[in-house]
Coordinates of N, CA and C in Angstrom, one line a residue:
M1200 N -57.1 27.5 130.2 CA -57.8 26.4 129.6 C -57.0 25.1 129.5
I1201 N -55.7 25.2 129.2 CA -54.9 24.0 129.2 C -54.8 23.4 130.6
R1202 N -54.6 24.3 131.6 CA -54.5 23.9 132.9 C -55.8 23.1 133.4
T1203 N -56.9 23.6 133.0 CA -58.2 23.0 133.3 C -58.3 21.6 132.6
A1204 N -57.9 21.5 131.4 CA -58.0 20.3 130.6 C -57.0 19.3 131.3
L1205 N -55.8 19.7 131.6 CA -54.8 18.8 132.2 C -55.3 18.3 133.6
F1206 N -55.9 19.2 134.4 CA -56.4 18.8 135.7 C -57.6 17.8 135.5
A1207 N -58.4 18.1 134.6 CA -59.6 17.1 134.3 C -59.1 15.8 133.9
A1208 N -58.0 15.7 133.1 CA -57.5 14.5 132.6 C -56.8 13.7 133.8
L1209 N -56.1 14.4 134.6 CA -55.5 13.8 135.8 C -56.5 13.3 136.7
F1210 N -57.5 14.1 137.0 CA -58.6 13.7 137.9 C -59.3 12.4 137.4
A1211 N -59.6 12.4 136.1 CA -60.3 11.2 135.5 C -59.4 10.0 135.6
T1212 N -58.1 10.1 135.4 CA -57.2 9.0 135.5 C -57.1 8.5 136.9
A1213 N -57.0 9.4 137.9 CA -56.9 9.0 139.3 C -58.1 8.3 139.8
G1214 N -59.3 8.7 139.2 CA -60.5 8.0 139.7 C -60.8 6.7 139.0
A1215 N -60.1 6.4 137.9 CA -60.4 5.2 137.2 C -59.8 4.0 137.9
A1216 N -60.5 2.9 137.9 CA -60.0 1.7 138.6 C -59.0 1.1 137.6
V1217 N -57.8 0.8 138.2 CA -56.8 0.1 137.4 C -56.7 -1.3 137.8
A1218 N -57.1 -2.2 136.9 CA -57.1 -3.6 137.2 C -55.7 -4.1 137.2
A1219 N -55.5 -5.2 138.0 CA -54.2 -5.8 138.1 C -54.4 -7.3 138.3
P1220 N -53.4 -8.1 138.1 CA -53.5 -9.5 138.3 C -53.9 -9.8 139.7
V1221 N -54.8 -10.7 139.9 CA -55.3 -11.1 141.2 C -54.9 -12.6 141.4
N1222 N -54.4 -12.9 142.6 CA -54.0 -14.3 142.9 C -55.1 -15.0 143.6
Y1223 N -55.3 -16.3 143.2 CA -56.3 -17.2 143.8 C -55.6 -18.5 144.2
S1224 N -56.0 -19.0 145.3 CA -55.5 -20.3 145.8 C -56.6 -21.4 145.5
V1225 N -56.1 -22.5 145.0 CA -57.1 -23.6 144.7 C -57.6 -24.1 146.0
D1226 N -58.9 -24.3 146.1 CA -59.6 -24.8 147.3 C -59.6 -26.3 147.2
P1227 N -58.7 -27.0 148.0 CA -58.6 -28.4 147.8 C -59.9 -29.2 148.3
T1228 N -60.8 -28.5 149.0 CA -62.0 -29.2 149.4 C -63.1 -29.2 148.3
H1229 N -62.9 -28.4 147.3 CA -63.9 -28.3 146.2 C -63.2 -28.4 144.8
T1230 N -62.1 -29.1 144.8 CA -61.3 -29.3 143.6 C -60.9 -30.7 143.5
F1231 N -61.1 -31.3 142.3 CA -60.6 -32.7 142.1 C -60.4 -32.9 140.6
A1232 N -59.5 -33.8 140.3 CA -59.3 -34.1 138.9 C -59.7 -35.6 138.7
A1233 N -60.4 -35.8 137.6 CA -60.9 -37.2 137.3 C -60.6 -37.5 135.8
Y1234 N -60.7 -38.8 135.6 CA -60.5 -39.3 134.2 C -61.6 -40.3 133.9
E1235 N -61.8 -40.5 132.6 CA -62.6 -41.7 132.2 C -62.0 -42.3 131.0
V1236 N -62.0 -43.7 131.0 CA -61.3 -44.4 129.9 C -62.2 -45.6 129.5
N1237 N -62.3 -45.9 128.3 CA -63.0 -47.0 127.8 C -62.3 -48.3 128.2
H1238 N -63.1 -49.2 128.8 CA -62.5 -50.5 129.3 C -63.1 -51.6 128.5
L1239 N -62.3 -52.2 127.6 CA -62.6 -53.4 126.8 C -63.7 -53.2 125.9
G1240 N -64.0 -51.9 125.6 CA -65.1 -51.6 124.7 C -66.5 -51.8 125.3
L1241 N -66.5 -52.0 126.7 CA -67.7 -52.4 127.4 C -68.3 -51.2 128.2
S1242 N -67.4 -50.5 128.8 CA -67.9 -49.4 129.7 C -66.8 -48.3 129.8
L1243 N -67.2 -47.2 130.4 CA -66.3 -46.1 130.7 C -66.0 -46.2 132.2
Q1244 N -64.7 -46.4 132.5 CA -64.3 -46.6 133.9 C -63.7 -45.2 134.3
H1245 N -63.9 -44.9 135.6 CA -63.5 -43.6 136.1 C -62.5 -43.7 137.3
G1246 N -61.7 -42.7 137.4 CA -60.8 -42.5 138.6 C -60.8 -41.1 139.0
T1247 N -60.6 -40.8 140.2 CA -60.6 -39.5 140.8 C -59.4 -39.2 141.6
F1248 N -58.7 -38.1 141.4 CA -57.6 -37.7 142.3 C -58.2 -36.7 143.2
T1249 N -58.1 -36.9 144.5 CA -58.8 -36.1 145.5 C -58.0 -35.0 146.1
K1250 N -56.7 -35.0 145.9 CA -55.8 -34.0 146.5 C -55.2 -33.2 145.3
V1251 N -55.7 -32.0 145.2 CA -55.2 -31.1 144.2 C -54.9 -29.7 144.8
N1252 N -53.8 -29.2 144.6 CA -53.4 -27.9 145.1 C -52.8 -27.0 144.0
G1253 N -52.9 -25.7 144.2 CA -52.3 -24.8 143.1 C -52.7 -23.4 143.3
Q1254 N -52.3 -22.6 142.3 CA -52.6 -21.2 142.2 C -53.1 -20.8 140.8
L1255 N -54.0 -19.8 140.8 CA -54.4 -19.1 139.6 C -54.1 -17.7 139.7
V1256 N -53.8 -17.1 138.6 CA -53.7 -15.6 138.5 C -54.6 -15.2 137.4
V1257 N -55.4 -14.2 137.7 CA -56.4 -13.7 136.7 C -56.3 -12.2 136.6
D1258 N -56.1 -11.7 135.4 CA -56.1 -10.3 135.1 C -57.2 -10.0 134.1
E1259 N -58.4 -9.7 134.7 CA -59.6 -9.6 133.8 C -59.5 -8.5 132.8
A1260 N -58.9 -7.4 133.2 CA -58.8 -6.2 132.3 C -57.9 -6.5 131.1
A1261 N -56.8 -7.2 131.4 CA -55.8 -7.5 130.3 C -56.2 -8.8 129.6
K1262 N -57.2 -9.5 130.1 CA -57.7 -10.8 129.6 C -56.5 -11.8 129.5
K1263 N -55.8 -11.9 130.7 CA -54.7 -12.9 130.8 C -54.8 -13.6 132.1
G1264 N -54.1 -14.7 132.2 CA -54.1 -15.5 133.4 C -53.1 -16.6 133.4
S1265 N -53.0 -17.3 134.5 CA -52.1 -18.4 134.6 C -52.7 -19.4 135.6
V1266 N -52.3 -20.7 135.3 CA -52.7 -21.8 136.2 C -51.5 -22.6 136.5
D1267 N -51.3 -23.0 137.7 CA -50.2 -23.9 138.2 C -50.8 -24.8 139.2
V1268 N -51.0 -26.1 138.8 CA -51.7 -27.1 139.7 C -50.8 -28.3 139.8
T1269 N -50.9 -28.8 141.1 CA -50.2 -30.1 141.4 C -51.2 -31.1 141.9
I1270 N -51.2 -32.3 141.4 CA -52.1 -33.4 141.8 C -51.3 -34.5 142.5
D1271 N -51.7 -34.9 143.6 CA -51.1 -36.0 144.4 C -51.5 -37.3 143.7
A1272 N -50.6 -38.0 143.1 CA -50.9 -39.2 142.3 C -51.4 -40.3 143.3
N1273 N -51.0 -40.3 144.5 CA -51.4 -41.3 145.5 C -52.8 -41.1 146.0
S1274 N -53.4 -40.0 145.6 CA -54.8 -39.7 146.1 C -55.8 -40.3 145.1
L1275 N -55.3 -41.1 144.1 CA -56.2 -41.7 143.1 C -57.2 -42.7 143.8
Q1276 N -58.5 -42.6 143.5 CA -59.5 -43.5 144.0 C -60.4 -43.9 142.8
T1277 N -60.6 -45.2 142.8 CA -61.6 -45.8 141.8 C -62.7 -46.5 142.6
F1278 N -62.6 -46.5 143.9 CA -63.5 -47.1 144.9 C -63.5 -48.6 144.8
F1279 N -62.4 -49.2 144.4 CA -62.1 -50.6 144.4 C -60.7 -50.8 144.8
G1280 N -60.4 -51.2 146.0 CA -59.0 -51.2 146.5 C -58.0 -51.9 145.7
D1281 N -58.3 -53.1 145.2 CA -57.3 -53.8 144.4 C -57.0 -53.1 143.1
R1282 N -58.0 -52.5 142.5 CA -57.8 -51.7 141.2 C -56.9 -50.5 141.5
D1283 N -57.2 -49.8 142.7 CA -56.4 -48.6 143.1 C -55.0 -49.0 143.2
T1284 N -54.7 -50.1 143.9 CA -53.3 -50.6 144.1 C -52.7 -50.9 142.7
H1285 N -53.4 -51.5 141.8 CA -52.8 -51.8 140.5 C -52.6 -50.5 139.7
L1286 N -53.5 -49.6 139.7 CA -53.3 -48.3 139.0 C -52.1 -47.5 139.5
K1287 N -51.9 -47.6 140.8 CA -50.8 -46.9 141.5 C -49.4 -47.6 141.2
S1288 N -49.4 -48.8 140.7 CA -48.2 -49.5 140.5 C -47.4 -49.0 139.3
E1289 N -46.3 -49.6 139.0 CA -45.4 -49.3 137.9 C -46.1 -49.4 136.5
A1290 N -47.2 -50.3 136.5 CA -47.9 -50.6 135.2 C -48.7 -49.3 134.7
F1291 N -49.0 -48.5 135.7 CA -49.8 -47.3 135.3 C -49.2 -46.0 135.8
F1292 N -49.7 -45.5 137.0 CA -49.2 -44.2 137.5 C -47.9 -44.2 138.2
N1293 N -47.4 -45.4 138.6 CA -46.1 -45.5 139.2 C -45.9 -44.4 140.3
V1294 N -46.8 -44.4 141.3 CA -46.7 -43.3 142.3 C -45.5 -43.3 143.1
A1295 N -44.8 -44.4 143.3 CA -43.6 -44.5 144.1 C -42.5 -43.6 143.4
K1296 N -42.4 -43.7 142.1 CA -41.4 -42.9 141.3 C -41.9 -41.5 140.9
F1297 N -43.2 -41.4 140.7 CA -43.8 -40.1 140.2 C -45.0 -39.7 141.1
P1298 N -44.7 -39.1 142.2 CA -45.8 -38.9 143.2 C -46.7 -37.8 142.8
T1299 N -46.4 -37.0 141.8 CA -47.3 -35.9 141.4 C -47.5 -35.8 139.9
L1300 N -48.6 -35.2 139.5 CA -48.9 -34.8 138.2 C -49.0 -33.3 138.2
T1301 N -48.5 -32.6 137.2 CA -48.6 -31.2 137.3 C -49.2 -30.6 136.0
Y1302 N -49.8 -29.5 136.1 CA -50.3 -28.7 134.9 C -49.9 -27.3 135.1
K1303 N -49.1 -26.8 134.1 CA -48.7 -25.4 134.1 C -49.1 -24.7 132.8
S1304 N -49.9 -23.6 133.0 CA -50.4 -23.0 131.7 C -49.3 -22.2 131.0
T1305 N -49.5 -22.1 129.7 CA -48.7 -21.2 128.9 C -49.5 -20.0 128.4
A1306 N -50.8 -20.2 128.4 CA -51.7 -19.1 128.0 C -53.2 -19.4 128.5
V1307 N -53.9 -18.4 128.9 CA -55.3 -18.5 129.1 C -56.0 -17.7 128.1
V1308 N -56.9 -18.3 127.4 CA -57.6 -17.7 126.2 C -59.0 -17.2 126.7
F1309 N -59.3 -15.9 126.6 CA -60.6 -15.4 127.0 C -61.5 -15.3 125.8
K1310 N -62.8 -15.5 126.1 CA -63.9 -15.3 125.1 C -64.8 -14.3 125.8
G1311 N -64.8 -13.1 125.3 CA -65.5 -12.0 126.0 C -64.8 -11.7 127.3
D1312 N -65.6 -11.7 128.4 CA -65.0 -11.4 129.7 C -64.6 -12.6 130.5
K1313 N -64.7 -13.8 130.0 CA -64.4 -15.0 130.8 C -63.3 -15.8 130.1
P1314 N -62.5 -16.5 130.9 CA -61.6 -17.5 130.3 C -62.4 -18.6 129.6
A1315 N -62.0 -19.1 128.4 CA -62.6 -20.1 127.6 C -61.8 -21.4 127.5
S1316 N -60.5 -21.2 127.6 CA -59.6 -22.4 127.5 C -58.3 -22.0 128.1
V1317 N -57.5 -23.1 128.5 CA -56.2 -22.9 129.1 C -55.3 -23.8 128.3
Q1318 N -54.2 -23.2 127.7 CA -53.2 -23.9 127.0 C -52.0 -24.1 128.0
G1319 N -51.5 -25.3 128.1 CA -50.4 -25.5 129.0 C -49.8 -26.9 128.8
N1320 N -49.0 -27.2 129.8 CA -48.2 -28.5 129.8 C -48.6 -29.4 130.9
L1321 N -48.9 -30.6 130.6 CA -49.2 -31.6 131.6 C -48.0 -32.5 131.8
T1322 N -47.6 -32.7 133.0 CA -46.5 -33.6 133.3 C -47.0 -34.9 134.0
L1323 N -46.9 -36.0 133.4 CA -47.4 -37.3 133.9 C -46.3 -38.3 133.6
L1324 N -45.9 -39.1 134.6 CA -44.9 -40.1 134.5 C -43.5 -39.5 134.1
G1325 N -43.3 -38.2 134.4 CA -42.1 -37.6 134.1 C -42.0 -37.1 132.7
V1326 N -43.1 -37.2 131.9 CA -43.2 -36.7 130.5 C -44.1 -35.5 130.5
T1327 N -43.6 -34.5 129.8 CA -44.4 -33.2 129.7 C -44.8 -33.0 128.2
K1328 N -46.1 -32.9 128.1 CA -46.7 -32.7 126.8 C -47.7 -31.5 126.8
P1329 N -47.9 -30.8 125.7 CA -49.0 -29.7 125.7 C -50.4 -30.3 125.7
V1330 N -51.2 -29.7 126.6 CA -52.6 -30.1 126.7 C -53.4 -28.8 126.8
T1331 N -54.5 -28.7 126.0 CA -55.4 -27.6 126.1 C -56.7 -28.0 126.9
L1332 N -57.0 -27.3 127.9 CA -58.2 -27.6 128.7 C -59.3 -26.7 128.2
T1333 N -60.4 -27.2 127.8 CA -61.6 -26.4 127.4 C -62.4 -26.2 128.6
L1334 N -62.7 -24.9 128.9 CA -63.5 -24.6 130.1 C -65.0 -24.7 129.7
A1335 N -65.6 -25.7 130.2 CA -67.0 -26.0 129.9 C -67.9 -25.1 130.7
R1336 N -67.5 -24.7 131.9 CA -68.3 -23.8 132.7 C -67.3 -22.9 133.5
V1337 N -67.5 -21.6 133.5 CA -66.7 -20.7 134.3 C -67.6 -19.7 135.0
S1338 N -67.3 -19.4 136.2 CA -68.0 -18.4 136.9 C -67.2 -17.8 138.0
K1339 N -67.5 -16.6 138.4 CA -66.8 -15.9 139.4 C -67.8 -15.1 140.3
G1340 N -67.6 -15.1 141.6 CA -68.5 -14.4 142.5 C -68.0 -14.5 143.9
K1341 N -68.7 -13.9 144.8 CA -68.3 -14.0 146.2 C -68.9 -15.3 146.7
N1342 N -68.1 -16.1 147.4 CA -68.5 -17.3 148.0 C -69.5 -16.9 149.1
P1343 N -70.8 -17.4 149.1 CA -71.7 -17.0 150.1 C -71.4 -17.5 151.5
M1344 N -70.5 -18.5 151.6 CA -70.1 -19.0 152.9 C -69.0 -18.2 153.5
T1345 N -68.1 -17.7 152.7 CA -66.8 -17.0 153.2 C -66.8 -15.6 152.8
G1346 N -67.6 -15.1 151.8 CA -67.5 -13.7 151.4 C -66.3 -13.4 150.5
V1347 N -65.5 -14.4 150.2 CA -64.3 -14.2 149.4 C -64.6 -14.4 147.9
E1348 N -64.0 -13.6 147.1 CA -64.1 -13.7 145.7 C -63.5 -15.0 145.2
T1349 N -64.3 -15.8 144.4 CA -63.9 -17.1 144.1 C -64.2 -17.4 142.6
W1350 N -63.3 -18.1 141.9 CA -63.6 -18.5 140.6 C -63.9 -20.0 140.6
G1351 N -64.8 -20.4 139.8 CA -65.2 -21.8 139.6 C -65.1 -22.2 138.2
A1352 N -64.6 -23.4 137.9 CA -64.5 -23.9 136.5 C -64.6 -25.4 136.4
N1353 N -65.1 -25.8 135.3 CA -65.1 -27.2 134.9 C -64.3 -27.3 133.6
A1354 N -63.3 -28.1 133.6 CA -62.4 -28.2 132.4 C -62.4 -29.6 131.9
V1355 N -62.2 -29.7 130.6 CA -62.2 -31.0 129.9 C -61.1 -31.0 128.9
A1356 N -60.4 -32.2 128.7 CA -59.4 -32.4 127.7 C -59.4 -33.9 127.4
T1357 N -58.9 -34.2 126.3 CA -58.6 -35.6 125.9 C -57.1 -35.8 125.6
I1358 N -56.5 -36.8 126.2 CA -55.1 -37.1 125.9 C -55.0 -38.5 125.5
K1359 N -53.8 -38.8 124.9 CA -53.4 -40.2 124.7 C -52.4 -40.6 125.8
R1360 N -52.8 -41.6 126.6 CA -51.9 -42.0 127.7 C -50.6 -42.5 127.2
S1361 N -50.6 -43.1 126.0 CA -49.3 -43.7 125.5 C -48.3 -42.5 125.2
D1362 N -48.8 -41.3 125.0 CA -47.9 -40.2 124.7 C -47.1 -39.9 126.0
F1363 N -47.6 -40.3 127.2 CA -46.9 -40.1 128.4 C -46.2 -41.4 128.9
G1364 N -46.1 -42.4 128.1 CA -45.5 -43.6 128.4 C -46.4 -44.7 129.1
M1365 N -47.6 -44.4 129.3 CA -48.6 -45.3 129.9 C -49.2 -46.2 128.9
K1366 N -48.6 -47.4 128.6 CA -49.0 -48.2 127.5 C -49.7 -49.5 127.9
T1367 N -49.8 -49.8 129.2 CA -50.3 -51.0 129.7 C -51.7 -51.3 129.1
F1368 N -51.9 -52.4 128.5 CA -53.2 -52.9 128.0 C -53.8 -52.1 126.9
V1369 N -53.0 -51.2 126.2 CA -53.5 -50.5 125.0 C -53.6 -51.5 123.9
P1370 N -54.7 -51.7 123.2 CA -55.9 -50.9 123.1 C -57.0 -51.5 123.9
A1371 N -56.9 -52.6 124.6 CA -58.0 -53.1 125.4 C -58.6 -52.1 126.3
I1372 N -57.6 -51.4 127.0 CA -58.0 -50.2 127.8 C -57.6 -49.1 126.9
S1373 N -58.5 -48.2 126.5 CA -58.3 -47.2 125.5 C -57.1 -46.4 125.7
D1374 N -56.5 -46.0 124.6 CA -55.4 -45.0 124.7 C -55.9 -43.6 125.0
D1375 N -57.1 -43.3 124.5 CA -57.7 -42.0 124.7 C -58.3 -42.0 126.1
V1376 N -58.0 -40.9 126.8 CA -58.4 -40.7 128.2 C -59.0 -39.3 128.2
T1377 N -60.2 -39.2 128.7 CA -60.9 -37.9 128.9 C -60.6 -37.4 130.4
L1378 N -60.0 -36.2 130.5 CA -59.8 -35.6 131.7 C -60.9 -34.6 132.1
N1379 N -61.4 -34.7 133.3 CA -62.4 -33.8 133.8 C -61.9 -33.1 135.1
I1380 N -61.8 -31.8 135.1 CA -61.3 -31.1 136.3 C -62.4 -30.2 136.8
T1381 N -62.7 -30.3 138.1 CA -63.6 -29.5 138.8 C -62.8 -28.6 139.7
L1382 N -62.9 -27.3 139.6 CA -62.0 -26.4 140.4 C -62.7 -25.2 140.9
E1383 N -62.3 -24.9 142.2 CA -62.7 -23.6 142.8 C -61.4 -23.1 143.4
A1384 N -61.3 -21.8 143.2 CA -60.1 -21.1 143.7 C -60.5 -19.7 144.3
A1385 N -60.1 -19.5 145.6 CA -60.5 -18.3 146.3 C -59.4 -17.3 146.3
Q1386 N -59.7 -16.0 146.3 CA -58.7 -14.9 146.2 C -57.8 -15.1 147.4
A1387 N -56.5 -15.1 147.1 CA -55.5 -15.2 148.2 C -55.6 -14.0 149.1
Q1388 N -55.5 -14.3 150.4 CA -55.6 -13.3 151.4 C -54.3 -12.7 151.9

């Protein structure tokens, strides 16, 4: 009887799926980081960084994960050349000295079966500060074009740019900046 119970327990364990962390690569063709900032109290102005790379790790069973993303500062576009040049100068993003922005998670917080927020550190202009990204939309499924398991998310956070040393024209150009990240990441092959 003990032998039968032991055999049954071992058989059940062997048949159970054991989840493990899964690595995902950011899809740079479907990922971008954007911001919006109040300009002179008149309008919200936007900029988009079009070159984003990185990795995600998701362990759904353990409800854990990690995010490591690098943004090419020189990929900033506002769709007005003179403004792009000014924003890339020392007055704002100083891309010659600081060619990248990075975000590295310290924790991924799940709500139910899906990530709900990411706590981590944003490095901008050589200054690193904690920033929590709220995941406004999260989904996972097989990409119908590639058949590869893919995560998608839209993340939002608000930062004070002066916390990172970007003080030009504060408060005429608001200190508060809303970050919007659109991300897709495919399972690493």
